[in-house]
Amino acid sequence: MLGISACLAGVCCRYDGQANEISALEQLVADQKAVIVCPEVLGGLPTPRTPAEIVGGDGFAVWEGRARVVDQTGCDVTLAFQQGAKRAYEKLQAAQVTTLILKAKSPSCGSRLIYDGTFSGVKVNGVGVATAYFKNHGLTIYSEENWQKALRELDGD
Ligand code: SF4
């Protein structure tokens, strides 16, 4: 069983109320070969919501207490992001998920690049809050940029 960022499977849960659907991933969910998680919604945040970025580091730094998540109005939403990551992990565990395909560049789901916390469109190396939590718990992470590789590896190619 795969885990997929809900917005990649067509759920309109992005901060702007949109989705980033990839039809092949939607089909995996329809075929019950994947479960979806949206850490930000699971953390209790509304949709749409004010965009947020990590300030002071990446998702690993958030869990180490060296960075925080702040929305564009200056509101600290770190706890909601952390709670959502934990709830998403519980859901993934219940479904025996070990491999995930996550939305790129998100402050929750990003796995290679994230925005730098200045809301100026600048990207830096780093992972999101949920991605860091999943990695810290041994899950394998792919993104919308290399999801085909995840499917090939799951098929044993
Ligand atoms: S990137 Fe992750 S947290 Fe953001 S909307 Fe998609 S699933 Fe939810």
JSON list of C-alpha atoms and ligand atoms in Angstrom, two decimals:
[
{"chain": "A", "resi": 1, "resn": "MET", "atom": "CA", "xyz": [0.00, 0.00, 0.00]},
{"chain": "A", "resi": 2, "resn": "LEU", "atom": "CA", "xyz": [1.26, 3.44, -0.99]},
{"chain": "A", "resi": 3, "resn": "GLY", "atom": "CA", "xyz": [0.62, 6.75, 0.73]},
{"chain": "A", "resi": 4, "resn": "ILE", "atom": "CA", "xyz": [-0.04, 9.81, -1.42]},
{"chain": "A", "resi": 5, "resn": "SER", "atom": "CA", "xyz": [-0.40, 13.51, -0.65]},
{"chain": "A", "resi": 6, "resn": "ALA", "atom": "CA", "xyz": [-4.14, 14.07, -0.90]},
{"chain": "A", "resi": 7, "resn": "CYS", "atom": "CA", "xyz": [-3.77, 17.04, -3.26]},
{"chain": "A", "resi": 8, "resn": "LEU", "atom": "CA", "xyz": [-1.94, 14.84, -5.78]},
{"chain": "A", "resi": 9, "resn": "ALA", "atom": "CA", "xyz": [-4.93, 12.50, -5.76]},
{"chain": "A", "resi": 10, "resn": "GLY", "atom": "CA", "xyz": [-7.37, 15.27, -6.65]},
{"chain": "A", "resi": 11, "resn": "VAL", "atom": "CA", "xyz": [-8.49, 16.46, -3.22]},
{"chain": "A", "resi": 12, "resn": "CYS", "atom": "CA", "xyz": [-8.84, 20.26, -3.16]},
{"chain": "A", "resi": 13, "resn": "CYS", "atom": "CA", "xyz": [-6.93, 20.63, 0.11]},
{"chain": "A", "resi": 14, "resn": "ARG", "atom": "CA", "xyz": [-4.14, 22.99, -0.92]},
{"chain": "A", "resi": 15, "resn": "TYR", "atom": "CA", "xyz": [-3.86, 26.29, 0.93]},
{"chain": "A", "resi": 16, "resn": "ASP", "atom": "CA", "xyz": [-5.60, 27.98, -2.03]},
{"chain": "A", "resi": 17, "resn": "GLY", "atom": "CA", "xyz": [-8.39, 25.40, -2.21]},
{"chain": "A", "resi": 18, "resn": "GLN", "atom": "CA", "xyz": [-6.96, 23.79, -5.33]},
{"chain": "A", "resi": 19, "resn": "ALA", "atom": "CA", "xyz": [-5.58, 20.31, -6.09]},
{"chain": "A", "resi": 20, "resn": "ASN", "atom": "CA", "xyz": [-2.54, 19.15, -8.08]},
{"chain": "A", "resi": 21, "resn": "GLU", "atom": "CA", "xyz": [-4.04, 15.93, -9.35]},
{"chain": "A", "resi": 22, "resn": "ILE", "atom": "CA", "xyz": [-2.04, 13.35, -11.26]},
{"chain": "A", "resi": 23, "resn": "SER", "atom": "CA", "xyz": [-4.53, 10.99, -12.85]},
{"chain": "A", "resi": 24, "resn": "ALA", "atom": "CA", "xyz": [-2.38, 7.86, -12.42]},
{"chain": "A", "resi": 25, "resn": "LEU", "atom": "CA", "xyz": [-2.18, 8.55, -8.67]},
{"chain": "A", "resi": 26, "resn": "GLU", "atom": "CA", "xyz": [-5.92, 9.21, -8.46]},
{"chain": "A", "resi": 27, "resn": "GLN", "atom": "CA", "xyz": [-6.42, 5.82, -10.09]},
{"chain": "A", "resi": 28, "resn": "LEU", "atom": "CA", "xyz": [-4.24, 4.10, -7.48]},
{"chain": "A", "resi": 29, "resn": "VAL", "atom": "CA", "xyz": [-6.51, 5.47, -4.77]},
{"chain": "A", "resi": 30, "resn": "ALA", "atom": "CA", "xyz": [-9.63, 4.43, -6.69]},
{"chain": "A", "resi": 31, "resn": "ASP", "atom": "CA", "xyz": [-8.14, 0.94, -7.03]},
{"chain": "A", "resi": 32, "resn": "GLN", "atom": "CA", "xyz": [-7.49, 0.89, -3.25]},
{"chain": "A", "resi": 33, "resn": "LYS", "atom": "CA", "xyz": [-3.73, 0.55, -3.84]},
{"chain": "A", "resi": 34, "resn": "ALA", "atom": "CA", "xyz": [-3.01, 3.83, -2.04]},
{"chain": "A", "resi": 35, "resn": "VAL", "atom": "CA", "xyz": [-4.28, 5.89, 0.87]},
{"chain": "A", "resi": 36, "resn": "ILE", "atom": "CA", "xyz": [-4.26, 9.68, 0.98]},
{"chain": "A", "resi": 37, "resn": "VAL", "atom": "CA", "xyz": [-3.09, 12.01, 3.70]},
{"chain": "A", "resi": 38, "resn": "CYS", "atom": "CA", "xyz": [-3.12, 15.80, 3.98]},
{"chain": "A", "resi": 39, "resn": "PRO", "atom": "CA", "xyz": [-1.06, 16.63, 7.06]},
{"chain": "A", "resi": 40, "resn": "GLU", "atom": "CA", "xyz": [-2.18, 20.26, 7.18]},
{"chain": "A", "resi": 41, "resn": "VAL", "atom": "CA", "xyz": [-5.87, 19.38, 7.15]},
{"chain": "A", "resi": 42, "resn": "LEU", "atom": "CA", "xyz": [-5.24, 16.57, 9.67]},
{"chain": "A", "resi": 43, "resn": "GLY", "atom": "CA", "xyz": [-3.59, 19.20, 11.86]},
{"chain": "A", "resi": 44, "resn": "GLY", "atom": "CA", "xyz": [-6.86, 21.10, 12.00]},
{"chain": "A", "resi": 45, "resn": "LEU", "atom": "CA", "xyz": [-6.06, 23.86, 9.54]},
{"chain": "A", "resi": 46, "resn": "PRO", "atom": "CA", "xyz": [-8.90, 25.11, 7.30]},
{"chain": "A", "resi": 47, "resn": "THR", "atom": "CA", "xyz": [-9.04, 25.06, 3.50]},
{"chain": "A", "resi": 48, "resn": "PRO", "atom": "CA", "xyz": [-8.39, 27.54, 2.05]},
{"chain": "A", "resi": 49, "resn": "ARG", "atom": "CA", "xyz": [-5.80, 28.78, 4.54]},
{"chain": "A", "resi": 50, "resn": "THR", "atom": "CA", "xyz": [-3.14, 31.44, 4.73]},
{"chain": "A", "resi": 51, "resn": "PRO", "atom": "CA", "xyz": [0.06, 30.17, 3.10]},
{"chain": "A", "resi": 52, "resn": "ALA", "atom": "CA", "xyz": [2.80, 29.18, 5.53]},
{"chain": "A", "resi": 53, "resn": "GLU", "atom": "CA", "xyz": [6.55, 28.66, 5.26]},
{"chain": "A", "resi": 54, "resn": "ILE", "atom": "CA", "xyz": [9.23, 27.26, 7.55]},
{"chain": "A", "resi": 55, "resn": "VAL", "atom": "CA", "xyz": [11.39, 29.94, 9.16]},
{"chain": "A", "resi": 56, "resn": "GLY", "atom": "CA", "xyz": [14.85, 29.09, 10.42]},
{"chain": "A", "resi": 57, "resn": "GLY", "atom": "CA", "xyz": [15.46, 25.75, 8.73]},
{"chain": "A", "resi": 58, "resn": "ASP", "atom": "CA", "xyz": [13.54, 22.82, 7.30]},
{"chain": "A", "resi": 59, "resn": "GLY", "atom": "CA", "xyz": [11.20, 20.18, 8.66]},
{"chain": "A", "resi": 60, "resn": "PHE", "atom": "CA", "xyz": [13.96, 18.34, 10.51]},
{"chain": "A", "resi": 61, "resn": "ALA", "atom": "CA", "xyz": [14.90, 21.61, 12.25]},
{"chain": "A", "resi": 62, "resn": "VAL", "atom": "CA", "xyz": [11.25, 22.11, 13.26]},
{"chain": "A", "resi": 63, "resn": "TRP", "atom": "CA", "xyz": [11.24, 18.76, 15.08]},
{"chain": "A", "resi": 64, "resn": "GLU", "atom": "CA", "xyz": [14.56, 19.66, 16.71]},
{"chain": "A", "resi": 65, "resn": "GLY", "atom": "CA", "xyz": [13.04, 22.95, 17.95]},
{"chain": "A", "resi": 66, "resn": "ARG", "atom": "CA", "xyz": [15.35, 25.08, 15.80]},
{"chain": "A", "resi": 67, "resn": "ALA", "atom": "CA", "xyz": [12.76, 26.31, 13.29]},
{"chain": "A", "resi": 68, "resn": "ARG", "atom": "CA", "xyz": [9.05, 27.07, 13.22]},
{"chain": "A", "resi": 69, "resn": "VAL", "atom": "CA", "xyz": [6.22, 27.33, 10.73]},
{"chain": "A", "resi": 70, "resn": "VAL", "atom": "CA", "xyz": [4.72, 30.78, 10.30]},
{"chain": "A", "resi": 71, "resn": "ASP", "atom": "CA", "xyz": [1.89, 31.86, 8.04]},
{"chain": "A", "resi": 72, "resn": "GLN", "atom": "CA", "xyz": [1.92, 34.96, 5.91]},
{"chain": "A", "resi": 73, "resn": "THR", "atom": "CA", "xyz": [0.15, 36.98, 8.63]},
{"chain": "A", "resi": 74, "resn": "GLY", "atom": "CA", "xyz": [2.88, 36.08, 11.15]},
{"chain": "A", "resi": 75, "resn": "CYS", "atom": "CA", "xyz": [0.80, 33.49, 13.00]},
{"chain": "A", "resi": 76, "resn": "ASP", "atom": "CA", "xyz": [2.85, 30.56, 14.35]},
{"chain": "A", "resi": 77, "resn": "VAL", "atom": "CA", "xyz": [1.26, 27.35, 13.06]},
{"chain": "A", "resi": 78, "resn": "THR", "atom": "CA", "xyz": [4.07, 24.99, 14.06]},
{"chain": "A", "resi": 79, "resn": "LEU", "atom": "CA", "xyz": [1.95, 22.92, 16.43]},
{"chain": "A", "resi": 80, "resn": "ALA", "atom": "CA", "xyz": [-0.78, 22.35, 13.83]},
{"chain": "A", "resi": 81, "resn": "PHE", "atom": "CA", "xyz": [1.83, 21.19, 11.31]},
{"chain": "A", "resi": 82, "resn": "GLN", "atom": "CA", "xyz": [3.38, 18.83, 13.86]},
{"chain": "A", "resi": 83, "resn": "GLN", "atom": "CA", "xyz": [0.04, 17.45, 15.01]},
{"chain": "A", "resi": 84, "resn": "GLY", "atom": "CA", "xyz": [-0.99, 16.89, 11.41]},
{"chain": "A", "resi": 85, "resn": "ALA", "atom": "CA", "xyz": [2.23, 15.03, 10.64]},
{"chain": "A", "resi": 86, "resn": "LYS", "atom": "CA", "xyz": [1.67, 12.74, 13.61]},
{"chain": "A", "resi": 87, "resn": "ARG", "atom": "CA", "xyz": [-1.95, 12.06, 12.66]},
{"chain": "A", "resi": 88, "resn": "ALA", "atom": "CA", "xyz": [-0.95, 11.38, 9.06]},
{"chain": "A", "resi": 89, "resn": "TYR", "atom": "CA", "xyz": [1.69, 8.92, 10.26]},
{"chain": "A", "resi": 90, "resn": "GLU", "atom": "CA", "xyz": [-0.89, 7.11, 12.41]},
{"chain": "A", "resi": 91, "resn": "LYS", "atom": "CA", "xyz": [-3.16, 6.75, 9.38]},
{"chain": "A", "resi": 92, "resn": "LEU", "atom": "CA", "xyz": [-0.25, 5.47, 7.27]},
{"chain": "A", "resi": 93, "resn": "GLN", "atom": "CA", "xyz": [0.77, 3.00, 9.93]},
{"chain": "A", "resi": 94, "resn": "ALA", "atom": "CA", "xyz": [-2.78, 1.68, 10.20]},
{"chain": "A", "resi": 95, "resn": "ALA", "atom": "CA", "xyz": [-2.72, 1.01, 6.45]},
{"chain": "A", "resi": 96, "resn": "GLN", "atom": "CA", "xyz": [0.79, -0.54, 6.65]},
{"chain": "A", "resi": 97, "resn": "VAL", "atom": "CA", "xyz": [2.23, 2.07, 4.32]},
{"chain": "A", "resi": 98, "resn": "THR", "atom": "CA", "xyz": [6.02, 2.16, 3.97]},
{"chain": "A", "resi": 99, "resn": "THR", "atom": "CA", "xyz": [6.37, 4.23, 0.78]},
{"chain": "A", "resi": 100, "resn": "LEU", "atom": "CA", "xyz": [4.97, 7.66, 0.03]},
{"chain": "A", "resi": 101, "resn": "ILE", "atom": "CA", "xyz": [4.57, 9.95, -2.97]},
{"chain": "A", "resi": 102, "resn": "LEU", "atom": "CA", "xyz": [4.40, 13.51, -1.70]},
{"chain": "A", "resi": 103, "resn": "LYS", "atom": "CA", "xyz": [3.73, 16.95, -3.14]},
{"chain": "A", "resi": 104, "resn": "ALA", "atom": "CA", "xyz": [6.94, 18.83, -3.92]},
{"chain": "A", "resi": 105, "resn": "LYS", "atom": "CA", "xyz": [7.95, 22.14, -2.30]},
{"chain": "A", "resi": 106, "resn": "SER", "atom": "CA", "xyz": [5.22, 22.10, 0.37]},
{"chain": "A", "resi": 107, "resn": "PRO", "atom": "CA", "xyz": [6.12, 23.16, 3.93]},
{"chain": "A", "resi": 108, "resn": "SER", "atom": "CA", "xyz": [4.52, 19.86, 5.01]},
{"chain": "A", "resi": 109, "resn": "CYS", "atom": "CA", "xyz": [5.10, 17.45, 2.14]},
{"chain": "A", "resi": 110, "resn": "GLY", "atom": "CA", "xyz": [8.19, 18.84, 0.37]},
{"chain": "A", "resi": 111, "resn": "SER", "atom": "CA", "xyz": [11.00, 16.33, -0.01]},
{"chain": "A", "resi": 112, "resn": "ARG", "atom": "CA", "xyz": [13.84, 18.15, -1.79]},
{"chain": "A", "resi": 113, "resn": "LEU", "atom": "CA", "xyz": [13.12, 21.89, -1.90]},
{"chain": "A", "resi": 114, "resn": "ILE", "atom": "CA", "xyz": [11.03, 24.17, 0.29]},
{"chain": "A", "resi": 115, "resn": "TYR", "atom": "CA", "xyz": [10.45, 27.93, 0.35]},
{"chain": "A", "resi": 116, "resn": "ASP", "atom": "CA", "xyz": [12.88, 29.87, 2.48]},
{"chain": "A", "resi": 117, "resn": "GLY", "atom": "CA", "xyz": [10.48, 31.48, 4.95]},
{"chain": "A", "resi": 118, "resn": "THR", "atom": "CA", "xyz": [10.49, 34.95, 3.40]},
{"chain": "A", "resi": 119, "resn": "PHE", "atom": "CA", "xyz": [7.38, 34.51, 1.20]},
{"chain": "A", "resi": 120, "resn": "SER", "atom": "CA", "xyz": [9.41, 35.81, -1.73]},
{"chain": "A", "resi": 121, "resn": "GLY", "atom": "CA", "xyz": [9.37, 32.67, -3.87]},
{"chain": "A", "resi": 122, "resn": "VAL", "atom": "CA", "xyz": [12.95, 31.69, -3.01]},
{"chain": "A", "resi": 123, "resn": "LYS", "atom": "CA", "xyz": [13.48, 27.94, -2.65]},
{"chain": "A", "resi": 124, "resn": "VAL", "atom": "CA", "xyz": [16.15, 26.22, -0.57]},
{"chain": "A", "resi": 125, "resn": "ASN", "atom": "CA", "xyz": [17.21, 22.63, -0.03]},
{"chain": "A", "resi": 126, "resn": "GLY", "atom": "CA", "xyz": [15.17, 20.95, 2.68]},
{"chain": "A", "resi": 127, "resn": "VAL", "atom": "CA", "xyz": [12.10, 18.89, 3.49]},
{"chain": "A", "resi": 128, "resn": "GLY", "atom": "CA", "xyz": [8.70, 19.70, 4.95]},
{"chain": "A", "resi": 129, "resn": "VAL", "atom": "CA", "xyz": [7.52, 19.05, 8.49]},
{"chain": "A", "resi": 130, "resn": "ALA", "atom": "CA", "xyz": [5.54, 15.90, 7.72]},
{"chain": "A", "resi": 131, "resn": "THR", "atom": "CA", "xyz": [8.23, 14.57, 5.38]},
{"chain": "A", "resi": 132, "resn": "ALA", "atom": "CA", "xyz": [10.83, 14.93, 8.12]},
{"chain": "A", "resi": 133, "resn": "TYR", "atom": "CA", "xyz": [8.59, 13.07, 10.56]},
{"chain": "A", "resi": 134, "resn": "PHE", "atom": "CA", "xyz": [7.97, 10.27, 8.05]},
{"chain": "A", "resi": 135, "resn": "LYS", "atom": "CA", "xyz": [11.70, 9.99, 7.28]},
{"chain": "A", "resi": 136, "resn": "ASN", "atom": "CA", "xyz": [12.53, 9.95, 10.98]},
{"chain": "A", "resi": 137, "resn": "HIS", "atom": "CA", "xyz": [10.18, 6.97, 11.26]},
{"chain": "A", "resi": 138, "resn": "GLY", "atom": "CA", "xyz": [11.81, 5.07, 8.39]},
{"chain": "A", "resi": 139, "resn": "LEU", "atom": "CA", "xyz": [9.33, 5.64, 5.58]},
{"chain": "A", "resi": 140, "resn": "THR", "atom": "CA", "xyz": [10.57, 5.86, 1.98]},
{"chain": "A", "resi": 141, "resn": "ILE", "atom": "CA", "xyz": [9.69, 9.14, 0.27]},
{"chain": "A", "resi": 142, "resn": "TYR", "atom": "CA", "xyz": [9.16, 9.92, -3.42]},
{"chain": "A", "resi": 143, "resn": "SER", "atom": "CA", "xyz": [7.59, 13.04, -4.85]},
{"chain": "A", "resi": 144, "resn": "GLU", "atom": "CA", "xyz": [5.37, 14.11, -7.72]},
{"chain": "A", "resi": 145, "resn": "GLU", "atom": "CA", "xyz": [8.64, 14.61, -9.62]},
{"chain": "A", "resi": 146, "resn": "ASN", "atom": "CA", "xyz": [9.72, 10.95, -9.50]},
{"chain": "A", "resi": 147, "resn": "TRP", "atom": "CA", "xyz": [6.53, 9.03, -8.68]},
{"chain": "A", "resi": 148, "resn": "GLN", "atom": "CA", "xyz": [7.02, 6.67, -11.65]},
{"chain": "A", "resi": 149, "resn": "LYS", "atom": "CA", "xyz": [10.19, 5.39, -9.94]},
{"chain": "A", "resi": 150, "resn": "ALA", "atom": "CA", "xyz": [8.19, 4.59, -6.81]},
{"chain": "A", "resi": 151, "resn": "LEU", "atom": "CA", "xyz": [5.74, 2.49, -8.80]},
{"chain": "A", "resi": 152, "resn": "ARG", "atom": "CA", "xyz": [8.57, 0.66, -10.64]},
{"chain": "A", "resi": 153, "resn": "GLU", "atom": "CA", "xyz": [10.30, -0.17, -7.38]},
{"chain": "A", "resi": 154, "resn": "LEU", "atom": "CA", "xyz": [7.06, -1.36, -5.80]},
{"chain": "A", "resi": 155, "resn": "ASP", "atom": "CA", "xyz": [6.52, -3.58, -8.83]},
{"chain": "A", "resi": 156, "resn": "GLY", "atom": "CA", "xyz": [9.99, -5.05, -8.26]},
{"chain": "A", "resi": 157, "resn": "ASP", "atom": "CA", "xyz": [11.59, -3.75, -11.47]},
{"chain": "B", "resi": 1, "resn": "SF4", "atom": "S1", "xyz": [1.03, 19.37, -0.06]},
{"chain": "B", "resi": 1, "resn": "SF4", "atom": "FE1", "xyz": [0.54, 18.03, 1.65]},
{"chain": "B", "resi": 1, "resn": "SF4", "atom": "S2", "xyz": [-0.23, 19.39, 3.25]},
{"chain": "B", "resi": 1, "resn": "SF4", "atom": "FE2", "xyz": [-0.25, 20.55, 1.32]},
{"chain": "B", "resi": 1, "resn": "SF4", "atom": "S3", "xyz": [-2.30, 20.26, 0.51]},
{"chain": "B", "resi": 1, "resn": "SF4", "atom": "FE3", "xyz": [-1.04, 18.65, -0.39]},
{"chain": "B", "resi": 1, "resn": "SF4", "atom": "S4", "xyz": [-1.30, 16.92, 1.00]},
{"chain": "B", "resi": 1, "resn": "SF4", "atom": "FE4", "xyz": [-2.01, 18.72, 2.09]}
]
